[in-house]
Coordinates of C-alpha atoms in Angstrom, one line a residue:
Chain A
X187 CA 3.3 256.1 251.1
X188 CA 1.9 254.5 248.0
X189 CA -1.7 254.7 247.7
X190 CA -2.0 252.9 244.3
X191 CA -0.2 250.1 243.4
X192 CA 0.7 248.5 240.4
X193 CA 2.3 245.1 241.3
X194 CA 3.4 244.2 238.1
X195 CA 5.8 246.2 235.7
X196 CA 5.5 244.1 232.6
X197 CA 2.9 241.6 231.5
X198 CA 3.3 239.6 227.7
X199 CA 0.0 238.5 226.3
X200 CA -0.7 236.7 222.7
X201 CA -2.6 238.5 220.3
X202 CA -6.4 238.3 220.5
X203 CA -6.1 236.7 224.1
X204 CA -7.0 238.7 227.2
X205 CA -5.0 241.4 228.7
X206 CA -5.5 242.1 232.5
X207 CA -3.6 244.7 235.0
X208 CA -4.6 245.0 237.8
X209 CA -4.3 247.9 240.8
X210 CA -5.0 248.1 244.5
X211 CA -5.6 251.2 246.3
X212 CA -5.1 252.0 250.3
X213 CA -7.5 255.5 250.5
X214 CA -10.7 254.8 250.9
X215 CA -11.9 258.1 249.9
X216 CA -11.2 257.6 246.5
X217 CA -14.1 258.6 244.2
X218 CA -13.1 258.0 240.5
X219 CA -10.6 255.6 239.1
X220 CA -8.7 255.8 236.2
X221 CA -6.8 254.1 233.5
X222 CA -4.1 255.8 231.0
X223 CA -2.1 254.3 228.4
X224 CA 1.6 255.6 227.8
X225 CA 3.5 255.2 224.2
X226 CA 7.0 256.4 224.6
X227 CA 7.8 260.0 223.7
X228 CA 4.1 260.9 224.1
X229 CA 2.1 262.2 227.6
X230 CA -0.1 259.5 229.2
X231 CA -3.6 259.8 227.4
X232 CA -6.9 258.9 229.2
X233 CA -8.4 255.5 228.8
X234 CA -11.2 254.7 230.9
X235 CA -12.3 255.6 234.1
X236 CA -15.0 254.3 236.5
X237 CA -16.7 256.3 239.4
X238 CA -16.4 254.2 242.9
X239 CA -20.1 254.1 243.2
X240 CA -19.9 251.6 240.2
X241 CA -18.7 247.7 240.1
X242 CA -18.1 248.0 236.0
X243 CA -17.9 250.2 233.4
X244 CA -17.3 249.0 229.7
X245 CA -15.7 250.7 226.4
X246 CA -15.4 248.6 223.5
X247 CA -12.8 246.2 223.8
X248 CA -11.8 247.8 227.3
X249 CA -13.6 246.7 230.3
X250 CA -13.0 248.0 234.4
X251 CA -14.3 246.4 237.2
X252 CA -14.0 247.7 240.6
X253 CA -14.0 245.7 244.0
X254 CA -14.2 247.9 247.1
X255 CA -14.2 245.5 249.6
X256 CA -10.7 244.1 248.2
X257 CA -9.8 247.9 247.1
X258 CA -8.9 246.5 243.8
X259 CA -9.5 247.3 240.6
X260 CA -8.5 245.7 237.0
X261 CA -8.7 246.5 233.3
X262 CA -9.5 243.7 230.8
X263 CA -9.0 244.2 227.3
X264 CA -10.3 241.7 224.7
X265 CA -9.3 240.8 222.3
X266 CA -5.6 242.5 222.8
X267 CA -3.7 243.9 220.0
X268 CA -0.3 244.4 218.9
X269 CA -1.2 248.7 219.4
X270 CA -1.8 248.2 222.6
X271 CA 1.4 247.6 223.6
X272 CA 2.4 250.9 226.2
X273 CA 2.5 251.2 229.6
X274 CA -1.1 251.5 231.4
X275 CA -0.9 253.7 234.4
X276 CA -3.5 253.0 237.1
X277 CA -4.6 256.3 238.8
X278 CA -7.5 257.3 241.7
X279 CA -9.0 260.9 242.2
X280 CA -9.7 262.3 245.5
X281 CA -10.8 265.6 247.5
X282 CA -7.5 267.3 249.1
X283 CA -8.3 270.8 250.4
X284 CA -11.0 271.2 248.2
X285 CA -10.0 270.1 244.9
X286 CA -9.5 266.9 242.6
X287 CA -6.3 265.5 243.2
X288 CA -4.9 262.2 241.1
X289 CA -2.5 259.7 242.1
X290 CA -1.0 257.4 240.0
X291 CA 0.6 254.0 240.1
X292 CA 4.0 252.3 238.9
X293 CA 3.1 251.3 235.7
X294 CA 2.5 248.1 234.0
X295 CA 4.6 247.2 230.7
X296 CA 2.1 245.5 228.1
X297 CA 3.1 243.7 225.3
X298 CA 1.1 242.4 222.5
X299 CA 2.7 239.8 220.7
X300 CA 2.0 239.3 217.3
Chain B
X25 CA -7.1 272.5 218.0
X26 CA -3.9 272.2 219.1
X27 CA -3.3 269.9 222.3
X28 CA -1.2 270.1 225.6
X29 CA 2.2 271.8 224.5
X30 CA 5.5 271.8 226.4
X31 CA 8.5 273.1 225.6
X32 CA 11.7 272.3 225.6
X33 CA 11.6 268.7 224.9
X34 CA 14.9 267.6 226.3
X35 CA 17.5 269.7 228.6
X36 CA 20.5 268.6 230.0
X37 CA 21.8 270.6 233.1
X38 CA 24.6 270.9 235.4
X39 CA 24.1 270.2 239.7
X40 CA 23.3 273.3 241.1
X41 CA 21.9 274.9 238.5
X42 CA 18.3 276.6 237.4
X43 CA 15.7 275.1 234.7
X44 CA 12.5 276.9 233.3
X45 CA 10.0 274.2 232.0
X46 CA 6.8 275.6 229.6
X47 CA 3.6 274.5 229.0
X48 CA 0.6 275.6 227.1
X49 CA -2.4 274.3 227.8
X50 CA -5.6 272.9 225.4
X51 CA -7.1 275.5 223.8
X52 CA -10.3 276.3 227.0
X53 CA -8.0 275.2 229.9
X54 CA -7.7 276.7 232.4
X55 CA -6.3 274.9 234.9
X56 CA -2.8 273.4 234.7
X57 CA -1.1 270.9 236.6
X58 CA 2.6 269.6 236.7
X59 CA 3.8 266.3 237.4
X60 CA 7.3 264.4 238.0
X61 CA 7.9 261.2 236.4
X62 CA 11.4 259.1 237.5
X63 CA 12.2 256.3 235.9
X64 CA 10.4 253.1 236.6
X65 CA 7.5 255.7 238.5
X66 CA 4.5 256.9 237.6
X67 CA 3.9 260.4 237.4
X68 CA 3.9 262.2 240.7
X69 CA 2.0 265.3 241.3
X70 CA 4.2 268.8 241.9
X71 CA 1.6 271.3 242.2
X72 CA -1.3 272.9 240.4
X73 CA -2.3 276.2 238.9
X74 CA -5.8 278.0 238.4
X75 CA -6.4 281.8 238.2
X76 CA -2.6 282.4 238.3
X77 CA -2.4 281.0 241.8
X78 CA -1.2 277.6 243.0
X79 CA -3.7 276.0 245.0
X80 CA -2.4 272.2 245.2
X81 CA 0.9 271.3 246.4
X82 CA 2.1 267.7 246.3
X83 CA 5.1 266.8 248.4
X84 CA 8.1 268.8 246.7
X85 CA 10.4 271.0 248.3
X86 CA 10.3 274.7 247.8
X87 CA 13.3 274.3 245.4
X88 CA 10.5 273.6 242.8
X89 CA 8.3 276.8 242.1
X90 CA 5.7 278.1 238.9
X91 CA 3.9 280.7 237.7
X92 CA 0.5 280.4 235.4
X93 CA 0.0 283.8 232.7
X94 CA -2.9 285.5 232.4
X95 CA -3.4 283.0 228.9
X96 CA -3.6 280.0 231.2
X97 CA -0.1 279.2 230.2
X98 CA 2.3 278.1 232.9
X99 CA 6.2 277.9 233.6
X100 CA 7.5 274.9 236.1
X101 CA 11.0 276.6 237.4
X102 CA 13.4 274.4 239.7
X103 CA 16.6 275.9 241.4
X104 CA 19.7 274.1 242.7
X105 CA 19.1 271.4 241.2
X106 CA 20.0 268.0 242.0
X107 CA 20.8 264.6 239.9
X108 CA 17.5 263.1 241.7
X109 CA 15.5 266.0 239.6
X110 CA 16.3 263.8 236.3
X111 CA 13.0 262.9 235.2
X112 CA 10.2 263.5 232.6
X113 CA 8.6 266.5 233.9
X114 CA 4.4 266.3 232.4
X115 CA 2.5 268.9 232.1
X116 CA -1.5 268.7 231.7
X117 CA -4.4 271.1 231.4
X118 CA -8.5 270.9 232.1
X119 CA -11.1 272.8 233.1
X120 CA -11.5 274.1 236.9
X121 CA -14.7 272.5 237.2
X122 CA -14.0 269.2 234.7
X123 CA -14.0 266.0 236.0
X124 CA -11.0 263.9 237.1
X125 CA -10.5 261.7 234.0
X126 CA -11.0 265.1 231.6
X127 CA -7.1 266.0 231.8
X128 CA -4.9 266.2 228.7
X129 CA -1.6 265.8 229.1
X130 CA 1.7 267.0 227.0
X131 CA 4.3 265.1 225.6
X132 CA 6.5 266.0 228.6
X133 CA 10.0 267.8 228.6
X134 CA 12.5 265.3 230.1
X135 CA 15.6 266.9 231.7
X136 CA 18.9 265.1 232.5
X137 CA 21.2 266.6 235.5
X138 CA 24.7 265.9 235.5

């Protein structure tokens, strides 16, 4: 049962054009949304995250919108740079038994090229 | 201030055998929380640790087990293990009460069964 989903595994964008991954989610009950970016040999690291109560939440070049209705949610980054090639890693947070629980999706393979 | 720690970094084992994973948290954590990563996934939570307890399980057989130390510290053990257990095991720490995006995550150890 895959909750988030990350249709895409790679995605190969010019430099200083627009980056955008996108994620859908199944579980409602989500109430934060994040995104982490992944260099190989290192732990994901936090990104940016937006609370479900929001539509858009902005940070620098990195922007997330959230659609409820369409359970979807994308990260646009603007301009893109050859440093953010990783892999971004949607995730959600929900309550399960009390406590703050994240799920994560596939993955999506960026590439910056040069 | 030294960030999420794990140790070792690689480990190649044999089918049937025992691993002991480490992982020390950021310096304040409290809470750690383990999570599988296969290849081509994302990371898949295993369980969680606060106060030396777990109190989150994700869906993992009992063949995967840990223990948190009175330092917050934590140890991710997995018994008869099988080649499906070859993955990047992730460690991350945050606070008990922190919010969903404020988790840190290590570098990961990734073990190889053979």
């Amino acid at each position: 049962d895959q909750q988030v989903k990350q249709n895409s595994p790679s995605l190969s964008v010019q430099e200083g054009r627009i980056s955008i991954l996108n994620c859908d989610y199944t579980n409602s009950m989500f109430d934060y949304f994040l995104w982490y970016k992944k260099y190989p040999a290192e732990g994901p690291t936090f990104l940016i995250s937006i609370s479900s109560i929001k539509d858009k939440n902005e940070d620098g070049r990195f922007t997330v919108f959230l659609n409820k209705s369409a359970k979807h949610l994308s990260l646009h980054i603007v301009p893109s740079q050859p440093g953010d090639s990783a892999v971004y890693f949607c995730a959600a947070s929900g309550h399960s038994g009390g406590y703050q629980k994240v799920t994560f999706g596939t993955g999506t393979k960026l590439q910056v090229i040069p | 201030d030294a960030g999420v720690t794990q140790s070792p970094t690689h480990l190649i084992k044999t089918r049937g055998q025992q691993v002991t994973l480490r992982c020390s948290p950021k310096s304040g954590h409290d809470t750690v929380s383990w999570y599988q990563q296969a290849l081509g996934q994302g990371p898949q939570f295993i369980f969680q640790y606060y106060e030396e307890e777990e109190r989150q399980r994700g869906n993992f057989p009992d063949r995967f087990s840990g223990h948190q130390f009175p330092n917050y510290s934590s140890e991710l053990n997995v018994n008869a293990l099988l080649l499906g257990d070859s993955a990047l095991y992730l460690c991350a720490s945050s606070y008990n009460i922190g919010l969903p995006y404020e988790q840190y995550f290590g570098p990961g150890t990734r073990l190889t069964v053979t």
